[in-house]
PDB file of C-alpha atoms and ligand atoms in Angstrom:
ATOM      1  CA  UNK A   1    -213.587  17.483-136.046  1.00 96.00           C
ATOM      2  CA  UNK A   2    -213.281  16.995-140.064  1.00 96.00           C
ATOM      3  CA  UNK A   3    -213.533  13.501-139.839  1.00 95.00           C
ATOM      4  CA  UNK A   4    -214.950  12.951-143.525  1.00 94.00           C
ATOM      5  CA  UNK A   5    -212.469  10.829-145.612  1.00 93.00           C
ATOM      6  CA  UNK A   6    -210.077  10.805-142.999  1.00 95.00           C
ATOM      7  CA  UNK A   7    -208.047   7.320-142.894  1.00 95.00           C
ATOM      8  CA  UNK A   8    -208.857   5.110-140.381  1.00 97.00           C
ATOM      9  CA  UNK A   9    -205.858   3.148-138.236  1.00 97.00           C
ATOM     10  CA  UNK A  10    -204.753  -0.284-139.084  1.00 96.00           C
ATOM     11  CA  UNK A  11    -203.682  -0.852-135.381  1.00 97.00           C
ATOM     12  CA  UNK A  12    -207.624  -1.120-134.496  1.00 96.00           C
ATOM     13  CA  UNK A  13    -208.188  -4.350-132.728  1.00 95.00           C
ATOM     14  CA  UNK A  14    -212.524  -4.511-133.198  1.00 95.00           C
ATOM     15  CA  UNK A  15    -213.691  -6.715-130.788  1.00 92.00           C
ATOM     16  CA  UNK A  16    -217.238  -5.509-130.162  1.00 90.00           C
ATOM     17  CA  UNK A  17    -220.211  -7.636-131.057  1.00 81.00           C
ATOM     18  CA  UNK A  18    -219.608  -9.974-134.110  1.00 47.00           C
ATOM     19  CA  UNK A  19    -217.557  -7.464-136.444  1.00 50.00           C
ATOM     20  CA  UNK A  20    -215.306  -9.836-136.211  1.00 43.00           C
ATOM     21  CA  UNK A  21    -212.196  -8.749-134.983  1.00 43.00           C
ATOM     22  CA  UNK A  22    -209.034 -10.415-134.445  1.00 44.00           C
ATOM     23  CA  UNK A  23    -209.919 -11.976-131.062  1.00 40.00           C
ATOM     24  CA  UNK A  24    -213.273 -11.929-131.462  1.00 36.00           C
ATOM     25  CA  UNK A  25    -215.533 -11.736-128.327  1.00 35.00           C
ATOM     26  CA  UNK A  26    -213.638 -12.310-125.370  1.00 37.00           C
ATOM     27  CA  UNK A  27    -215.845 -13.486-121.913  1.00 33.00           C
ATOM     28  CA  UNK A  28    -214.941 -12.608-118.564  1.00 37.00           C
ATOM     29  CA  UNK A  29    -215.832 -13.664-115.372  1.00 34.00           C
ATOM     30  CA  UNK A  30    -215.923 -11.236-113.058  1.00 36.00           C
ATOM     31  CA  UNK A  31    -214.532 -12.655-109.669  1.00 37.00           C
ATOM     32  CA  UNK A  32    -213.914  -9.443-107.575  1.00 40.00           C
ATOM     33  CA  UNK A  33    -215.841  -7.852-104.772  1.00 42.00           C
ATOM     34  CA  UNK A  34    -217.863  -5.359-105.447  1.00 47.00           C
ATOM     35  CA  UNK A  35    -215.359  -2.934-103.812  1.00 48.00           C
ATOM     36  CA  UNK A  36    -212.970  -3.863-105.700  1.00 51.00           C
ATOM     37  CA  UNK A  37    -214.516  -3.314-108.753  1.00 53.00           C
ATOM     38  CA  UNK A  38    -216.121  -0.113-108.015  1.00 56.00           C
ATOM     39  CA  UNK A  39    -212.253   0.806-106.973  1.00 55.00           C
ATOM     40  CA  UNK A  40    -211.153  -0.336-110.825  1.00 57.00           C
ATOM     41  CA  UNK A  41    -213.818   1.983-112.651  1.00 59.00           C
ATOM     42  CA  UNK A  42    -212.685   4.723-110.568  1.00 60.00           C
ATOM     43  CA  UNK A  43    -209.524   4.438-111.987  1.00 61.00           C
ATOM     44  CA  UNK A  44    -210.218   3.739-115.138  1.00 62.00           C
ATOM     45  CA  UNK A  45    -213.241   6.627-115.794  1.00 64.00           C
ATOM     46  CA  UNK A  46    -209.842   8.900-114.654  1.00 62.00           C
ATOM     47  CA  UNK A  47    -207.692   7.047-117.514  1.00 60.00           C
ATOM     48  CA  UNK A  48    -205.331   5.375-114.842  1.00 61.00           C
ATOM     49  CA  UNK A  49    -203.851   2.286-114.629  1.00 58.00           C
ATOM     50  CA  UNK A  50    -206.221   0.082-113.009  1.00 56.00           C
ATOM     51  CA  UNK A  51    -202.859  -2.911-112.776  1.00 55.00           C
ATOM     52  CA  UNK A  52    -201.924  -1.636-109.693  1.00 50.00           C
ATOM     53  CA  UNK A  53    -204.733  -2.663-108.149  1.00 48.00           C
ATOM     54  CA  UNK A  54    -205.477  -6.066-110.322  1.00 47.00           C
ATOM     55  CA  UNK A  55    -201.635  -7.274-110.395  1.00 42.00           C
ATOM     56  CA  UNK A  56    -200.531  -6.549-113.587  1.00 43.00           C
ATOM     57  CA  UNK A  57    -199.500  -9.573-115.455  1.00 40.00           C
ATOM     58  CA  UNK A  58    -195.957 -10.066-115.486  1.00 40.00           C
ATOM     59  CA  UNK A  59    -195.769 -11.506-119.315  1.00 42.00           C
ATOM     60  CA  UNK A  60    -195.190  -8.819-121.988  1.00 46.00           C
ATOM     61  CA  UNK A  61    -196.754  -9.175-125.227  1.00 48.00           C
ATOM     62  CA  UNK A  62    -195.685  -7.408-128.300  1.00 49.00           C
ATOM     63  CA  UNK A  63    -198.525  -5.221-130.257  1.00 52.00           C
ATOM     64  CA  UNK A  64    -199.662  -6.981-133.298  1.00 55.00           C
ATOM     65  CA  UNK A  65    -201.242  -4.914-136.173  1.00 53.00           C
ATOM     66  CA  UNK A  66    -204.623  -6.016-136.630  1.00 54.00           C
ATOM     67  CA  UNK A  67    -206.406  -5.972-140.061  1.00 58.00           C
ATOM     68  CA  UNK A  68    -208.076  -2.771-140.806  1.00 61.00           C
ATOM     69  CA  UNK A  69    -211.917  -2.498-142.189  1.00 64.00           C
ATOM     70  CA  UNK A  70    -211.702  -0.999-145.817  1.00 71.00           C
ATOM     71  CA  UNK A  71    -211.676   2.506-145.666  1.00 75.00           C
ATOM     72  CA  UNK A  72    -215.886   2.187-146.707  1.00 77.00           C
ATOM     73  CA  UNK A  73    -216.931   0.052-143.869  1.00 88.00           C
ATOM     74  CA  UNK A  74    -214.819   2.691-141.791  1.00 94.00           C
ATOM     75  CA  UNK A  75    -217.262   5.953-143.301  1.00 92.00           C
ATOM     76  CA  UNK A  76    -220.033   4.252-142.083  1.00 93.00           C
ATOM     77  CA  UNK A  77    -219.290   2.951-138.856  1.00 95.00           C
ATOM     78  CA  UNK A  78    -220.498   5.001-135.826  1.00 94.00           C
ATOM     79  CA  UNK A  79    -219.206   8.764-135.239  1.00 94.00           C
ATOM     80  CA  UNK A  80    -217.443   7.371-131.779  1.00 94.00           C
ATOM     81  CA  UNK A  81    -215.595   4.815-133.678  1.00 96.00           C
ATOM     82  CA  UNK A  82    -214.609   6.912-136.184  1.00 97.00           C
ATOM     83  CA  UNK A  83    -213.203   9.438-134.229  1.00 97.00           C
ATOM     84  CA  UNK A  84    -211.066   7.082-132.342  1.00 97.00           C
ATOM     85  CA  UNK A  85    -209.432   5.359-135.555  1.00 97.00           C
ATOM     86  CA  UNK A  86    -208.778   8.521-137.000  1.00 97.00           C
ATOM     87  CA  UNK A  87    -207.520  10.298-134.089  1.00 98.00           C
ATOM     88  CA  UNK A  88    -205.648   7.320-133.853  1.00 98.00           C
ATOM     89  CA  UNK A  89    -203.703   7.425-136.927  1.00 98.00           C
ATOM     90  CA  UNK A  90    -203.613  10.661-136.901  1.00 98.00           C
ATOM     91  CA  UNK A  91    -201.214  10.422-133.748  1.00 98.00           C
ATOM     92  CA  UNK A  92    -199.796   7.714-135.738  1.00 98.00           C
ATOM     93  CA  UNK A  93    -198.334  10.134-138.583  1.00 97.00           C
ATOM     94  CA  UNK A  94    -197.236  12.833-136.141  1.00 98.00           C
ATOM     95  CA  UNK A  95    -195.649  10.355-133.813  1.00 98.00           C
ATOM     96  CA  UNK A  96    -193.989   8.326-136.138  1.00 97.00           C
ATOM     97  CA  UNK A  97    -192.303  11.988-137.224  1.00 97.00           C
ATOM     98  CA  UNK A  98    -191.560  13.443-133.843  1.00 97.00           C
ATOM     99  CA  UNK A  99    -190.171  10.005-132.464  1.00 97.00           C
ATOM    100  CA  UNK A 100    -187.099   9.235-134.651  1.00 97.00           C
ATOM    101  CA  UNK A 101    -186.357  13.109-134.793  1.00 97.00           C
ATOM    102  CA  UNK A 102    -186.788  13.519-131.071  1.00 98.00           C
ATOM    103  CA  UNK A 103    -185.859  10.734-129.578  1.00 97.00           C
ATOM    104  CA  UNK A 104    -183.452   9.278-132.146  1.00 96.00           C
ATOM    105  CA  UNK A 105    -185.487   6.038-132.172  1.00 94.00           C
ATOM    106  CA  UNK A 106    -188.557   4.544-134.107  1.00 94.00           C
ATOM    107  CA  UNK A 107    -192.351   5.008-133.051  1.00 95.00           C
ATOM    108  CA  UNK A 108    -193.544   1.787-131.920  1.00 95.00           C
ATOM    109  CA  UNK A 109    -197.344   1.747-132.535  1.00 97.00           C
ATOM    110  CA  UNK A 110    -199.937   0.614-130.148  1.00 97.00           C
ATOM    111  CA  UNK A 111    -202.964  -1.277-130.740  1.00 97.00           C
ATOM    112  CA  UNK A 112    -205.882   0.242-129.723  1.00 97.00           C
ATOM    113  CA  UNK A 113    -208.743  -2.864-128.675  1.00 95.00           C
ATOM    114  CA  UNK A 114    -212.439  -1.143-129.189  1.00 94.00           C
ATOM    115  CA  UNK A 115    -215.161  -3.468-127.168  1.00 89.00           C
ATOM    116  CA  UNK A 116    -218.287  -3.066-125.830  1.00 84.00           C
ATOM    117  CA  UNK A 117    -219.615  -5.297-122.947  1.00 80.00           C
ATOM    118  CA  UNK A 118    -216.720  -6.740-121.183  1.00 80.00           C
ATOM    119  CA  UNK A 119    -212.691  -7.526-122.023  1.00 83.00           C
ATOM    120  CA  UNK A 120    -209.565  -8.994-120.452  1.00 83.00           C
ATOM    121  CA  UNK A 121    -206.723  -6.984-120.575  1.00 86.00           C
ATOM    122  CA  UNK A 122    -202.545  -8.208-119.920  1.00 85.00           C
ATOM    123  CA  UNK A 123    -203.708  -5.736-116.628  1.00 84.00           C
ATOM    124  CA  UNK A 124    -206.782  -7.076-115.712  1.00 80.00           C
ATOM    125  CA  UNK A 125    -210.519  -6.963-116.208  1.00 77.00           C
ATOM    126  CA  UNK A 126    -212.297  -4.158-118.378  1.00 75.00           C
ATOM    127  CA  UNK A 127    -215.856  -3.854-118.580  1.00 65.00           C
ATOM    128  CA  UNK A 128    -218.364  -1.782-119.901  1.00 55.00           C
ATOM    129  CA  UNK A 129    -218.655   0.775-117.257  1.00 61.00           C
ATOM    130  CA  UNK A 130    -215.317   1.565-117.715  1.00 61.00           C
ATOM    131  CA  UNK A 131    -213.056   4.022-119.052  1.00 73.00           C
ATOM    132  CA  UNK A 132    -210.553   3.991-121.653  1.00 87.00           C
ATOM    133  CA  UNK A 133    -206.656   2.855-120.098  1.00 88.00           C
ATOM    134  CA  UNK A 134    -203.606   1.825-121.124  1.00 90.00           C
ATOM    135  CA  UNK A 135    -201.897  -1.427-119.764  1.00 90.00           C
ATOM    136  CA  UNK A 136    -198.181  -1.283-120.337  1.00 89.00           C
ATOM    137  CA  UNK A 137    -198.138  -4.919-119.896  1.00 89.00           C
ATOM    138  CA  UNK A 138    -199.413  -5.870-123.575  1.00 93.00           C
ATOM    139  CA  UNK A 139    -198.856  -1.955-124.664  1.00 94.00           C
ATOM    140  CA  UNK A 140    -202.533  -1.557-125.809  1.00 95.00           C
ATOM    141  CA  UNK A 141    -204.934   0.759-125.723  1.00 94.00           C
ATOM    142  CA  UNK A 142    -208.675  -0.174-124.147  1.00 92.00           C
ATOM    143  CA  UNK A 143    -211.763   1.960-125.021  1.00 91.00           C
ATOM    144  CA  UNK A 144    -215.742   0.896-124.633  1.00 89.00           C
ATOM    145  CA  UNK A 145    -217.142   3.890-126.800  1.00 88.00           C
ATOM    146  CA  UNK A 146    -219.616   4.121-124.480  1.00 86.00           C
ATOM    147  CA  UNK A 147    -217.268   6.001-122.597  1.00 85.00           C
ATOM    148  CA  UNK A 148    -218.320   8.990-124.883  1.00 86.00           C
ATOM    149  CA  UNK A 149    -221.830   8.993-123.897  1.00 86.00           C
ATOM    150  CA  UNK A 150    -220.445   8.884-120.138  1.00 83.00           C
ATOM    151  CA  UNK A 151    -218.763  11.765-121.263  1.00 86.00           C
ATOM    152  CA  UNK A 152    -221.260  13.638-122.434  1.00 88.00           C
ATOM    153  CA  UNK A 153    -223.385  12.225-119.820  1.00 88.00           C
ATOM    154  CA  UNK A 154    -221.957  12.066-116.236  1.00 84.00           C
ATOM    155  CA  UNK A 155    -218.784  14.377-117.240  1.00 85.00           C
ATOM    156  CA  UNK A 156    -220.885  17.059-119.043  1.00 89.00           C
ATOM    157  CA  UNK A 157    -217.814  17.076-121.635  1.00 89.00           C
ATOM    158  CA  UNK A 158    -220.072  16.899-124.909  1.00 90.00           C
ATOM    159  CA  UNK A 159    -218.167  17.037-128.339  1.00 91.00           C
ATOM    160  CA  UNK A 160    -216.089  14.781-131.004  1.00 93.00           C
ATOM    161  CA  UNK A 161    -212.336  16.450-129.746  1.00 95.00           C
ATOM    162  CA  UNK A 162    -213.242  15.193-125.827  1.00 94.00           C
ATOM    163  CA  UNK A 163    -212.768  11.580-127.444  1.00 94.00           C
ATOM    164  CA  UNK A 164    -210.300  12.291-129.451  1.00 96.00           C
ATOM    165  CA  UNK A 165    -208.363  14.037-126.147  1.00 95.00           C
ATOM    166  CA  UNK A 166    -208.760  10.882-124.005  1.00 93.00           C
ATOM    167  CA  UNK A 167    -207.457   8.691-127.064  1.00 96.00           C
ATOM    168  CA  UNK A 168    -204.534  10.872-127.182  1.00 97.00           C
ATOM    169  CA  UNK A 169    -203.905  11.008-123.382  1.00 95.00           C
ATOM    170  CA  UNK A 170    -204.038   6.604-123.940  1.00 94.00           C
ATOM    171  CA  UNK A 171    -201.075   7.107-127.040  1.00 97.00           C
ATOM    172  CA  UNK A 172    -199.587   9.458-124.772  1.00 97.00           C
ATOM    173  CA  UNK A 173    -199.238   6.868-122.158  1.00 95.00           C
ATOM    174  CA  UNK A 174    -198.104   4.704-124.505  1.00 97.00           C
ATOM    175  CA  UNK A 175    -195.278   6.951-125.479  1.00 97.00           C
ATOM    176  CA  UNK A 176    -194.322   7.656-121.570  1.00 96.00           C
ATOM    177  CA  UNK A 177    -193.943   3.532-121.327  1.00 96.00           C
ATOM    178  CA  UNK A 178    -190.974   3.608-124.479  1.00 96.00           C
ATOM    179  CA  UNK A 179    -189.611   6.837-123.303  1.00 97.00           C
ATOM    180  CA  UNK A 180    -189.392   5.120-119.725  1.00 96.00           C
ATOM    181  CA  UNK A 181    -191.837   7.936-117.460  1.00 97.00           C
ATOM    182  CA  UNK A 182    -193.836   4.707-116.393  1.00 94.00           C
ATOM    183  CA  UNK A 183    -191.021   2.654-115.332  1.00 94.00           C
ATOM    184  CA  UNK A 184    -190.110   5.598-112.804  1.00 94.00           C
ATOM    185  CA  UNK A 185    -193.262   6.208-111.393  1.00 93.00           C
ATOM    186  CA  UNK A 186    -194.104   2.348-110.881  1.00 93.00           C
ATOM    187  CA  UNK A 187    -190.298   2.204-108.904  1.00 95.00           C
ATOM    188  CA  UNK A 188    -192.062   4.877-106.880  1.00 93.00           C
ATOM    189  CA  UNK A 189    -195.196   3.230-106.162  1.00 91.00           C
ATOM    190  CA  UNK A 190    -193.600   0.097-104.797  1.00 93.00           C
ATOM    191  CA  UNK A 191    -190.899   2.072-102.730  1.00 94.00           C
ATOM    192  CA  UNK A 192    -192.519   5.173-101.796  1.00 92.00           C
ATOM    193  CA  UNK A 193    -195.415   5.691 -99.643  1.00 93.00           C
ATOM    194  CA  UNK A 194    -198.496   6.232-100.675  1.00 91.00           C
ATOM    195  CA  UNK A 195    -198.622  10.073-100.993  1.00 91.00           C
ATOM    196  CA  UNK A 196    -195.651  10.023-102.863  1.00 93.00           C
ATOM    197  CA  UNK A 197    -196.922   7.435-105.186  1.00 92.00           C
ATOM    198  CA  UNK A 198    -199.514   9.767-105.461  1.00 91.00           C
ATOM    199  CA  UNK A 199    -197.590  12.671-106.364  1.00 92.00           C
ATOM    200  CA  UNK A 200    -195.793  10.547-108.645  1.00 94.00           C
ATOM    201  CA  UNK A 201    -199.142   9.471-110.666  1.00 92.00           C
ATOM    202  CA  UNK A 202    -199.841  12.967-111.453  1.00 93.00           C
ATOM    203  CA  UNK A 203    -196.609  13.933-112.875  1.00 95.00           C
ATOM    204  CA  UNK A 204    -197.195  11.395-115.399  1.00 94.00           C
ATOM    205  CA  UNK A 205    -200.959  12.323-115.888  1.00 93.00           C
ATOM    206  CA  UNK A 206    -200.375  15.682-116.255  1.00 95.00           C
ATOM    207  CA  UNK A 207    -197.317  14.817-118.328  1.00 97.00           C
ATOM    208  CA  UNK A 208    -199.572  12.681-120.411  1.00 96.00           C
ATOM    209  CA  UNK A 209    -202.234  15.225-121.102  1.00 96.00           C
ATOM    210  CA  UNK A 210    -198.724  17.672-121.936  1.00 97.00           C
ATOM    211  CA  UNK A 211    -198.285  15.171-124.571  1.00 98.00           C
ATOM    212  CA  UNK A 212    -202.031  14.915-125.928  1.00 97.00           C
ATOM    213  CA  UNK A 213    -201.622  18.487-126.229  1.00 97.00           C
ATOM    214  CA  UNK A 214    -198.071  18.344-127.815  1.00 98.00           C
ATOM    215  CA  UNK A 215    -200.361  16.122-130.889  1.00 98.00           C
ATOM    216  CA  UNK A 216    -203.044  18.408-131.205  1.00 97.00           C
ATOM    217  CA  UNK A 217    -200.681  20.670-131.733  1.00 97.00           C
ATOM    218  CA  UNK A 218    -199.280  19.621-135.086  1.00 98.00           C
ATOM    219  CA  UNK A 219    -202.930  17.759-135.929  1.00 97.00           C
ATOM    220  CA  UNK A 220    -203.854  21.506-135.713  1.00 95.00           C
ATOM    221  CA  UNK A 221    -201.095  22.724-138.121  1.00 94.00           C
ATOM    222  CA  UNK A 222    -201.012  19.891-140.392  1.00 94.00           C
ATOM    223  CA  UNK A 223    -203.708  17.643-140.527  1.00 95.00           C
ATOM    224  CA  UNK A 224    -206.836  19.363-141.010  1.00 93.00           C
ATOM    225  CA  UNK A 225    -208.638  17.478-138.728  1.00 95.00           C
ATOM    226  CA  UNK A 226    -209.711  20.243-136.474  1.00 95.00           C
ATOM    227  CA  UNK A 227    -212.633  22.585-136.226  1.00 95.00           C
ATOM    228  CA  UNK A 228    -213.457  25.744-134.427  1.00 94.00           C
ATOM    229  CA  UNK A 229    -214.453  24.984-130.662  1.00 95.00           C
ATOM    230  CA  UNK A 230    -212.527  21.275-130.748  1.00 95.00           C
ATOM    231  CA  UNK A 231    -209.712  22.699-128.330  1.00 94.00           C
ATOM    232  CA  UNK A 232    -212.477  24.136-126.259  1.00 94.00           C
ATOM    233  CA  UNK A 233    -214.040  20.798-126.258  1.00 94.00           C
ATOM    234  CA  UNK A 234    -210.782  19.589-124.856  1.00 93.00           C
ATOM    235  CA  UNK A 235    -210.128  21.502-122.201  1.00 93.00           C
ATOM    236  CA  UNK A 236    -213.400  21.290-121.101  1.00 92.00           C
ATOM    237  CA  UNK A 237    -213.057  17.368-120.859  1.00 91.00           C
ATOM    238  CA  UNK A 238    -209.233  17.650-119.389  1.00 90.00           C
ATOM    239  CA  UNK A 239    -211.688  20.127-115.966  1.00 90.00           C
ATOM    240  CA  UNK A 240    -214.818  17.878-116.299  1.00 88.00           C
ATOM    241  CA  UNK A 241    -212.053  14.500-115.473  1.00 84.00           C
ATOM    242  CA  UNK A 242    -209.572  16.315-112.889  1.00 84.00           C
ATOM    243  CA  UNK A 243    -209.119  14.593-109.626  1.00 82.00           C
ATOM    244  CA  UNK A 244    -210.639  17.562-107.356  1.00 84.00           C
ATOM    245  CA  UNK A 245    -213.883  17.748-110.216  1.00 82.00           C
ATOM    246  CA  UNK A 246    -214.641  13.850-109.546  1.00 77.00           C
ATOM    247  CA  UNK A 247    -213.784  13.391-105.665  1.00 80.00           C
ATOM    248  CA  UNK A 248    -216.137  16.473-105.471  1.00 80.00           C
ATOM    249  CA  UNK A 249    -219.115  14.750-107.288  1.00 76.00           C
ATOM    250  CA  UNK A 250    -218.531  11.056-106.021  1.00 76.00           C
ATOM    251  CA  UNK A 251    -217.840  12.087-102.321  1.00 75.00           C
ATOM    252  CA  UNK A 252    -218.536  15.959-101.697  1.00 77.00           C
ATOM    253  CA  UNK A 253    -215.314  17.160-100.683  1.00 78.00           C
ATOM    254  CA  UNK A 254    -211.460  17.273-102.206  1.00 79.00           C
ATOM    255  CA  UNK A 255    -208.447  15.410-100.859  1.00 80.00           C
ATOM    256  CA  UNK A 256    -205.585  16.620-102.506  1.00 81.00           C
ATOM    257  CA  UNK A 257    -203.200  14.282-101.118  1.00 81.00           C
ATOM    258  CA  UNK A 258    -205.414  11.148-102.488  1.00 80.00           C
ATOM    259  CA  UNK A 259    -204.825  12.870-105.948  1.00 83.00           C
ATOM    260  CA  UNK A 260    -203.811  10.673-108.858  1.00 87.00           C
ATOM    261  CA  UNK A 261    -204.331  13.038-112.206  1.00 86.00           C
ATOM    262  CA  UNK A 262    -204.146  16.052-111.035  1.00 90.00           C
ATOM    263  CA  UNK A 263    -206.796  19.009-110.559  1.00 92.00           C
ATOM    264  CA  UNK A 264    -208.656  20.190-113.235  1.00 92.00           C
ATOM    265  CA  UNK A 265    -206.868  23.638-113.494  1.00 93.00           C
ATOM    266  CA  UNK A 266    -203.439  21.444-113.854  1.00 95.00           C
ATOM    267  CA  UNK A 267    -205.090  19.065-116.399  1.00 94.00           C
ATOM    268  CA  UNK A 268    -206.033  21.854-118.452  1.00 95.00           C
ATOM    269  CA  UNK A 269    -202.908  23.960-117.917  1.00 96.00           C
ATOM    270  CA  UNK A 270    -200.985  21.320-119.354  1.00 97.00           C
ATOM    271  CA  UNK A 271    -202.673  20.310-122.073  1.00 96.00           C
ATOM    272  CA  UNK A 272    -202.474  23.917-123.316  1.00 97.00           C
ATOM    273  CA  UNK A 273    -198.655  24.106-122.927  1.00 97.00           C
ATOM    274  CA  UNK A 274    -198.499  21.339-124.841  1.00 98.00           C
ATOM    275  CA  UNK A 275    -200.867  22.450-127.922  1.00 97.00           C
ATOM    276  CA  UNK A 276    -198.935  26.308-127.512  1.00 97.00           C
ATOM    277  CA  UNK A 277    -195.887  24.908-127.719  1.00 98.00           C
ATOM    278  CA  UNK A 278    -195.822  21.508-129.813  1.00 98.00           C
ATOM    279  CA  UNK A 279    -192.275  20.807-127.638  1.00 98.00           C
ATOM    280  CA  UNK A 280    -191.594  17.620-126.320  1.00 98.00           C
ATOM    281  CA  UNK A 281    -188.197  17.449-126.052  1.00 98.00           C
ATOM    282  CA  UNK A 282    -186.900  15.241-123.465  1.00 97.00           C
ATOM    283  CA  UNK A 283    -185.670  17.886-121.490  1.00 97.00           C
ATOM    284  CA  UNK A 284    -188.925  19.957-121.681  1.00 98.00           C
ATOM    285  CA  UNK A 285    -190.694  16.416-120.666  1.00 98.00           C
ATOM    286  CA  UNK A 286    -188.200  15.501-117.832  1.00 98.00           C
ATOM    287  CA  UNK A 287    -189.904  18.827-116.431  1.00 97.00           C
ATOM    288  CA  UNK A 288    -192.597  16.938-115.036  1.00 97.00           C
ATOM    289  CA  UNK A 289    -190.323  14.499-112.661  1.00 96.00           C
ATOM    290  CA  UNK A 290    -187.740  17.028-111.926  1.00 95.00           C
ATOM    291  CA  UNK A 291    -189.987  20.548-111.027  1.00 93.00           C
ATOM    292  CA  UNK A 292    -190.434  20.982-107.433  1.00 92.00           C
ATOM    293  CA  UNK A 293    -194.508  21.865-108.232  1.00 89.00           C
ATOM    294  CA  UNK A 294    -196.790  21.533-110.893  1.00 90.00           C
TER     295      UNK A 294
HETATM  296 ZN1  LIG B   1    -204.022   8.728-117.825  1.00 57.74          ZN
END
């Protein structure tokens, strides 16, 4: 990525060490079985919503900017942090355009809250084994950048443009929850049975990483911000994170039924449809709930 002199977001809500963010350092207790909480980074390493299995807090919070570092302090923070603020405002600018022409309505920004160690979330504990999620319950975004090095690490998915992809597949989930996606999906989960709330979940991953590729579409076109072998990067994160990919390293074999992303040949196929084509149109994302297969 061509991250040099790129602006940062203001929506950034720093809470690692003593940087001093809004909240500052936030402790948690953690008070769940170890089964539970094994369950949790499961879901999260995948980018799900871990709520459903925390009970989601039924109070609704509305995002509040946060103050931004000065643009310096941003140049020489870490390369991980970095790439999330920018990607971050970089799906900012292209949302706030596509929204209001799309959808006929304005782009309501999330806050994106960076920590390290442990956080609370409106859905629940976060800690730092965890991936990044997004809880629709206080519409933010939650990312430990150590999540890159498990990226790198456990995922084999090296590369700036794998963090920026899982940031946008966050936004992207963010945009699903105004556009009303997660609202469906949830009335699914508590009517359906389990397999179809399963079937369910991956329309709107797959949907989601549709949308991630919808923005690096246009980042692409008009924001200089990426770099030969950043898409590659991508698509070789959207495989390393596919349901089938993980169930096959955590338990040896694949259960497609217990699928809640979708495979790594879907995750990939999708995000490329969405960088071809750049079109999100509500019809072309109403695809996802009303196509018999993906
Ligand atoms: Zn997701």
């Amino acid at each position: 990525m061509k991250l040099e002199g790129k602006e940062g977001s203001k929506n950034i809500d720093d809470r690692r060490g003593n940087r001093g963010g809004m909240s500052g350092r936030t402790k948690t207790a953690g008070g769940f079985g170890l089964g539970t909480l094994i369950i949790v980074i499961i879901v999260m390493l995948m980018g799900g919503d871990p709520s459903e299995y925390l009970g989601a807090s039924s109070g609704t919070a509305a995002p509040s900017p946060q103050t931004s570092a000065p643009a310096q302090d941003l140049e020489q923070d870490t390369e991980e942090f970095q790439i999330v603020s920018k990607t971050l405002r970089d799906n900012e600018k292209i949302w706030g355009q596509l929204f209001p022409q799309l959808y006929n309505r304005q782009y309501k920004e999330p806050v994106l809250v960076v920590f390290e160690g442990q956080d609370r979330s409106a859905c629940g504990f976060a800690s730092a084994a965890t991936g990044p999620f997004y809880c629709p319950a206080d519409q933010k975004v939650y990312i430990d950048l150590q999540f890159a090095d498990l990226l790198r690490q456990r995922f084999r998915a090296p590369g700036d443009f794998a963090l920026a992809y899982v940031v946008a597949h966050e936004v992207a989930h963010h945009i699903q929850n105004q556009l009303g996606y997660s609202q469906q999906v949830s009335q699914v989960r508590q009517r359906g049975s389990e397999s179809q709330a399963n079937a369910a979940s991956v329309r709107l991953e797959l949907q989601a990483d549709y949308l991630a590729g919808v923005w690096a579409h246009y980042a692409d076109q008009y924001s200089d911000l990426l770099e030969d072998g950043d898409i590659r990067e991508a698509l070789v994160a959207a495989s390393a994170i596919g349901d089938d990919a993980i169930q096959k390293q955590s338990q040896g074999y694949v259960v497609p039924d217990s699928f809640t992303h979708g495979t790594s040949e879907q995750r990939v196929k999708y995000f490329t449809a969405g960088y071809k084509s750049g079109d999100a149109k509500k019809e072309t994302l109403d695809y996802f709930f009303s196509a018999r297969d993906l």
